[in-house]
Structures are given as C-alpha cells and as structure tokens.
Amino acid sequence: MKLSTLRVVAVSAMLSATAISGAAFAENPMVGGAPMLETKDIIDNAVNSADHTTLVAAVKAAGLVETLKGAGPFTVFAPTNAAFEKLPAGTVDNLLKPENKEQLAKILTCHVVAANALSTAISKMVADDGGAHPVKTVGGCVWTAKYEGDKITLTDENGGVANVTIADVVQSNGVIHVIDAVLLPKM
C-alpha cells in the first residue's frame, strides 16, 4: 500500500472510532442545554446544566458537593430551576442562608437514593408492589413512586407530586432523573 492510502485508512479508522465512542455518549439526553457525559460524576454534569443552577447553588450551600462527587451509587431526583420557582416567594433565598443549612441538607438528601435506579428498575418495583412503590431516601424521607402513562411520578410526604421529565441520565457514580417539582419532607 502507498503511504497516502495508509493515511486515508488511518484517518478513516480514527473517524470511525470517534463516531463509535461518541455514540456511546449519545444515549444520555441533553439536560439544560448541556451534554451529560457518563464519564463524569453527578456534580460535574449538574454544573453544566442551565436548568439546574439553583440546585447546584443549594448543594453547595448545604455542603453536599463532596458527597455527591463520591463513589455512590446515587440516584438523584434533580429539581429544575422552574421547580424551585414554584415554591412560595422567598423560600429558596431563606433556605440558602447559613443558619438554614441543616434544613436545606434534609430537603436535598430527600432527593437522593443510595442506589443506581434506572427507570426500568423503578417500573419493575412499582409493578411488583401493585402500582405504588415506597422510595426510601438518604435523608430519611419516603416518597411514593408510581407510573402515570409512561411517566414516573413521585409523591412526597405532604402530598406534593413531582413528574420525572427526563429519565435515566447516567453518571459515573449513579443516575439523575430530572423532576418538575421540589419534594418536601414533613418538617
């Protein structure tokens, strides 16, 4: 083979390898206008989502960054900025104050499960439990997972309901499910 032919073959092979490796990451949906890479942890992906700036600020204020960068596995039900905006006026600002760090940490850890629960696993648990599955969180809350059509819903201890709007965002240390409401524990 001529040198120029070898170069074409080598470049073609590199492009094919890039397309194949890129396809592995294409399975994860975009969140907040950013790619969510399976090779990054929950925090490293979340900071890139324009839809999760409030959540990221809250995680930092609660001192949970290192925890969520840990090995996991974690399943995080991640409220969007719009979800936080549904809370009564002033709630987020109040929770972000240093004197409310413990309450904020409780709320946030009630959005985390110490497992890697993809939607298929949640679906099976809901079906096995007759249509409603109790979800025990790291923060000690128990939510109720159900399916409405093809969407997962979570009901908190106060009767509030969050819908999973983007499921199965795989991370290096778990999975994120984007939700449209903040789940609140009984206080």
Short mmCIF file of C-alpha atoms in Angstrom, two decimals:
data_model
loop_
_atom_site.label_atom_id
_atom_site.label_comp_id
_atom_site.label_asym_id
_atom_site.label_seq_id
_atom_site.Cartn_x
_atom_site.Cartn_y
_atom_site.Cartn_z
CA MET A 1 0.00 0.00 0.00
CA LYS A 2 1.14 3.52 -0.70
CA LEU A 3 1.75 5.94 2.16
CA SER A 4 -1.16 8.18 1.07
CA THR A 5 -3.50 5.18 1.07
CA LEU A 6 -2.32 4.24 4.57
CA ARG A 7 -3.03 7.79 5.77
CA VAL A 8 -6.57 7.66 4.35
CA VAL A 9 -7.17 4.28 6.02
CA ALA A 10 -5.74 5.56 9.34
CA VAL A 11 -7.83 8.75 9.25
CA SER A 12 -10.92 6.73 8.31
CA ALA A 13 -10.30 4.34 11.21
CA MET A 14 -9.89 7.27 13.62
CA LEU A 15 -13.14 8.85 12.43
CA SER A 16 -14.96 5.54 12.81
CA ALA A 17 -13.58 5.07 16.33
CA THR A 18 -14.63 8.62 17.22
CA ALA A 19 -18.14 8.02 15.87
CA ILE A 20 -18.42 4.77 17.81
CA SER A 21 -17.18 6.27 21.09
CA GLY A 22 -19.41 9.33 20.55
CA ALA A 23 -22.38 7.03 20.04
CA ALA A 24 -21.80 5.56 23.50
CA PHE A 25 -22.36 9.02 24.97
CA ALA A 26 -25.25 9.87 22.66
CA GLU A 27 -27.55 7.65 24.72
CA ASN A 28 -27.62 10.20 27.53
CA PRO A 29 -30.07 13.03 26.92
CA MET A 30 -29.00 16.65 26.96
CA VAL A 31 -30.02 18.42 30.17
CA GLY A 32 -30.26 22.17 30.43
CA GLY A 33 -28.63 22.55 27.03
CA ALA A 34 -25.55 20.57 28.05
CA PRO A 35 -24.36 17.07 27.24
CA MET A 36 -24.40 14.74 30.24
CA LEU A 37 -21.36 12.51 29.98
CA GLU A 38 -21.41 9.07 31.57
CA THR A 39 -17.75 9.52 32.47
CA LYS A 40 -18.50 12.49 34.75
CA ASP A 41 -19.98 12.40 38.23
CA ILE A 42 -23.30 13.92 39.27
CA ILE A 43 -21.81 17.26 40.29
CA ASP A 44 -19.53 17.64 37.28
CA ASN A 45 -22.51 17.13 34.97
CA ALA A 46 -25.02 19.19 37.00
CA VAL A 47 -22.86 22.33 36.99
CA ASN A 48 -23.15 22.39 33.18
CA SER A 49 -26.96 22.33 33.12
CA ALA A 50 -28.53 25.77 32.71
CA ASP A 51 -31.73 24.27 34.18
CA HIS A 52 -30.08 23.31 37.48
CA THR A 53 -28.26 26.44 38.68
CA THR A 54 -30.50 26.72 41.75
CA LEU A 55 -29.96 23.07 42.64
CA VAL A 56 -26.20 23.43 42.27
CA ALA A 57 -26.21 26.56 44.48
CA ALA A 58 -28.29 24.69 47.07
CA VAL A 59 -25.97 21.64 47.02
CA LYS A 60 -23.00 23.96 47.60
CA ALA A 61 -24.78 25.86 50.41
CA ALA A 62 -25.73 22.58 52.10
CA GLY A 63 -22.15 21.29 51.92
CA LEU A 64 -23.09 18.24 49.84
CA VAL A 65 -20.71 18.66 46.88
CA GLU A 66 -18.10 16.15 48.08
CA THR A 67 -20.79 13.63 49.00
CA LEU A 68 -22.34 13.73 45.52
CA LYS A 69 -18.90 13.51 43.92
CA GLY A 70 -18.33 10.30 45.91
CA ALA A 71 -18.39 6.75 44.58
CA GLY A 72 -22.11 6.23 45.11
CA PRO A 73 -24.08 4.77 43.57
CA PHE A 74 -26.66 7.54 43.86
CA THR A 75 -29.97 8.16 42.19
CA VAL A 76 -30.72 11.88 42.27
CA PHE A 77 -34.17 13.26 41.54
CA ALA A 78 -33.00 16.69 40.36
CA PRO A 79 -35.48 19.59 40.52
CA THR A 80 -35.09 22.21 37.81
CA ASN A 81 -34.86 25.96 38.40
CA ALA A 82 -38.54 26.16 37.42
CA ALA A 83 -39.34 23.57 40.12
CA PHE A 84 -37.68 25.77 42.77
CA GLU A 85 -39.58 28.80 41.41
CA LYS A 86 -42.86 27.01 42.24
CA LEU A 87 -42.03 27.25 45.96
CA PRO A 88 -43.53 30.20 47.85
CA ALA A 89 -41.72 33.51 47.30
CA GLY A 90 -38.58 33.83 49.40
CA THR A 91 -38.32 30.12 50.24
CA VAL A 92 -35.17 29.45 48.25
CA ASP A 93 -33.41 32.59 49.48
CA ASN A 94 -34.30 31.65 53.05
CA LEU A 95 -33.07 28.06 52.66
CA LEU A 96 -29.75 29.28 51.23
CA LYS A 97 -28.95 31.22 54.44
CA PRO A 98 -26.18 29.63 56.55
CA GLU A 99 -28.49 29.28 59.56
CA ASN A 100 -30.80 27.03 57.48
CA LYS A 101 -28.05 24.69 56.22
CA GLU A 102 -29.41 21.68 58.15
CA GLN A 103 -32.95 22.12 56.79
CA LEU A 104 -31.61 22.60 53.25
CA ALA A 105 -29.45 19.47 53.56
CA LYS A 106 -32.50 17.49 54.74
CA ILE A 107 -34.55 18.62 51.72
CA LEU A 108 -31.73 17.87 49.28
CA THR A 109 -30.83 14.46 50.72
CA CYS A 110 -34.51 13.57 50.42
CA HIS A 111 -33.93 13.80 46.66
CA VAL A 112 -31.19 11.14 46.79
CA VAL A 113 -31.46 7.36 46.92
CA ALA A 114 -28.42 5.21 47.76
CA ALA A 115 -28.77 3.02 44.67
CA ASN A 116 -28.45 3.14 40.91
CA ALA A 117 -32.15 3.09 39.98
CA LEU A 118 -32.82 3.42 36.26
CA SER A 119 -36.43 3.91 35.16
CA THR A 120 -36.71 0.24 34.16
CA ALA A 121 -35.86 -0.79 37.73
CA ILE A 122 -38.33 1.74 39.16
CA SER A 123 -41.00 0.49 36.75
CA LYS A 124 -40.45 -3.10 37.90
CA MET A 125 -40.60 -2.11 41.59
CA VAL A 126 -43.82 -0.17 41.01
CA ALA A 127 -45.36 -3.13 39.15
CA ASP A 128 -44.17 -5.64 41.76
CA ASP A 129 -45.76 -3.51 44.50
CA GLY A 130 -49.14 -3.28 42.77
CA GLY A 131 -48.78 0.21 41.28
CA ALA A 132 -47.06 2.19 44.06
CA HIS A 133 -43.54 1.69 45.41
CA PRO A 134 -42.12 3.34 48.56
CA VAL A 135 -38.83 5.11 47.80
CA LYS A 136 -36.56 5.44 50.84
CA THR A 137 -34.16 8.36 50.55
CA VAL A 138 -30.78 9.12 52.08
CA GLY A 139 -32.45 11.96 54.02
CA GLY A 140 -34.89 9.58 55.70
CA CYS A 141 -37.93 10.56 53.65
CA VAL A 142 -40.19 8.03 51.98
CA TRP A 143 -41.74 9.02 48.65
CA THR A 144 -44.25 7.02 46.66
CA ALA A 145 -43.25 6.20 43.08
CA LYS A 146 -45.99 5.49 40.54
CA TYR A 147 -46.38 5.42 36.80
CA GLU A 148 -48.87 7.64 35.02
CA GLY A 149 -48.82 6.57 31.40
CA ASP A 150 -45.13 6.26 30.63
CA LYS A 151 -44.00 8.87 33.19
CA ILE A 152 -42.70 8.24 36.69
CA THR A 153 -44.31 10.36 39.39
CA LEU A 154 -43.12 10.83 42.96
CA THR A 155 -45.42 11.89 45.78
CA ASP A 156 -43.80 13.42 48.84
CA GLU A 157 -44.88 13.12 52.49
CA ASN A 158 -47.10 16.20 52.13
CA GLY A 159 -48.95 15.00 49.02
CA GLY A 160 -46.87 17.10 46.60
CA VAL A 161 -46.24 15.43 43.24
CA ALA A 162 -43.17 15.67 41.00
CA ASN A 163 -43.03 14.27 37.49
CA VAL A 164 -39.85 12.85 36.01
CA THR A 165 -39.37 14.92 32.86
CA ILE A 166 -36.01 13.44 31.80
CA ALA A 167 -35.17 9.93 32.98
CA ASP A 168 -32.02 7.83 33.02
CA VAL A 169 -29.26 10.41 32.77
CA VAL A 170 -26.39 8.03 33.53
CA GLN A 171 -23.43 9.35 35.56
CA SER A 172 -20.15 7.76 36.60
CA ASN A 173 -21.50 7.47 40.15
CA GLY A 174 -25.19 6.88 39.55
CA VAL A 175 -28.13 8.29 37.64
CA ILE A 176 -30.12 11.52 37.53
CA HIS A 177 -33.84 11.82 36.89
CA VAL A 178 -34.89 15.43 36.23
CA ILE A 179 -38.11 16.41 38.05
CA ASP A 180 -40.50 19.34 37.76
CA ALA A 181 -41.17 19.98 41.47
CA VAL A 182 -39.24 20.09 44.73
CA LEU A 183 -40.16 17.22 47.04
CA LEU A 184 -40.59 18.35 50.63
CA PRO A 185 -40.29 16.29 53.79
CA LYS A 186 -42.67 16.70 56.70
CA MET A 187 -40.98 19.20 58.99
#
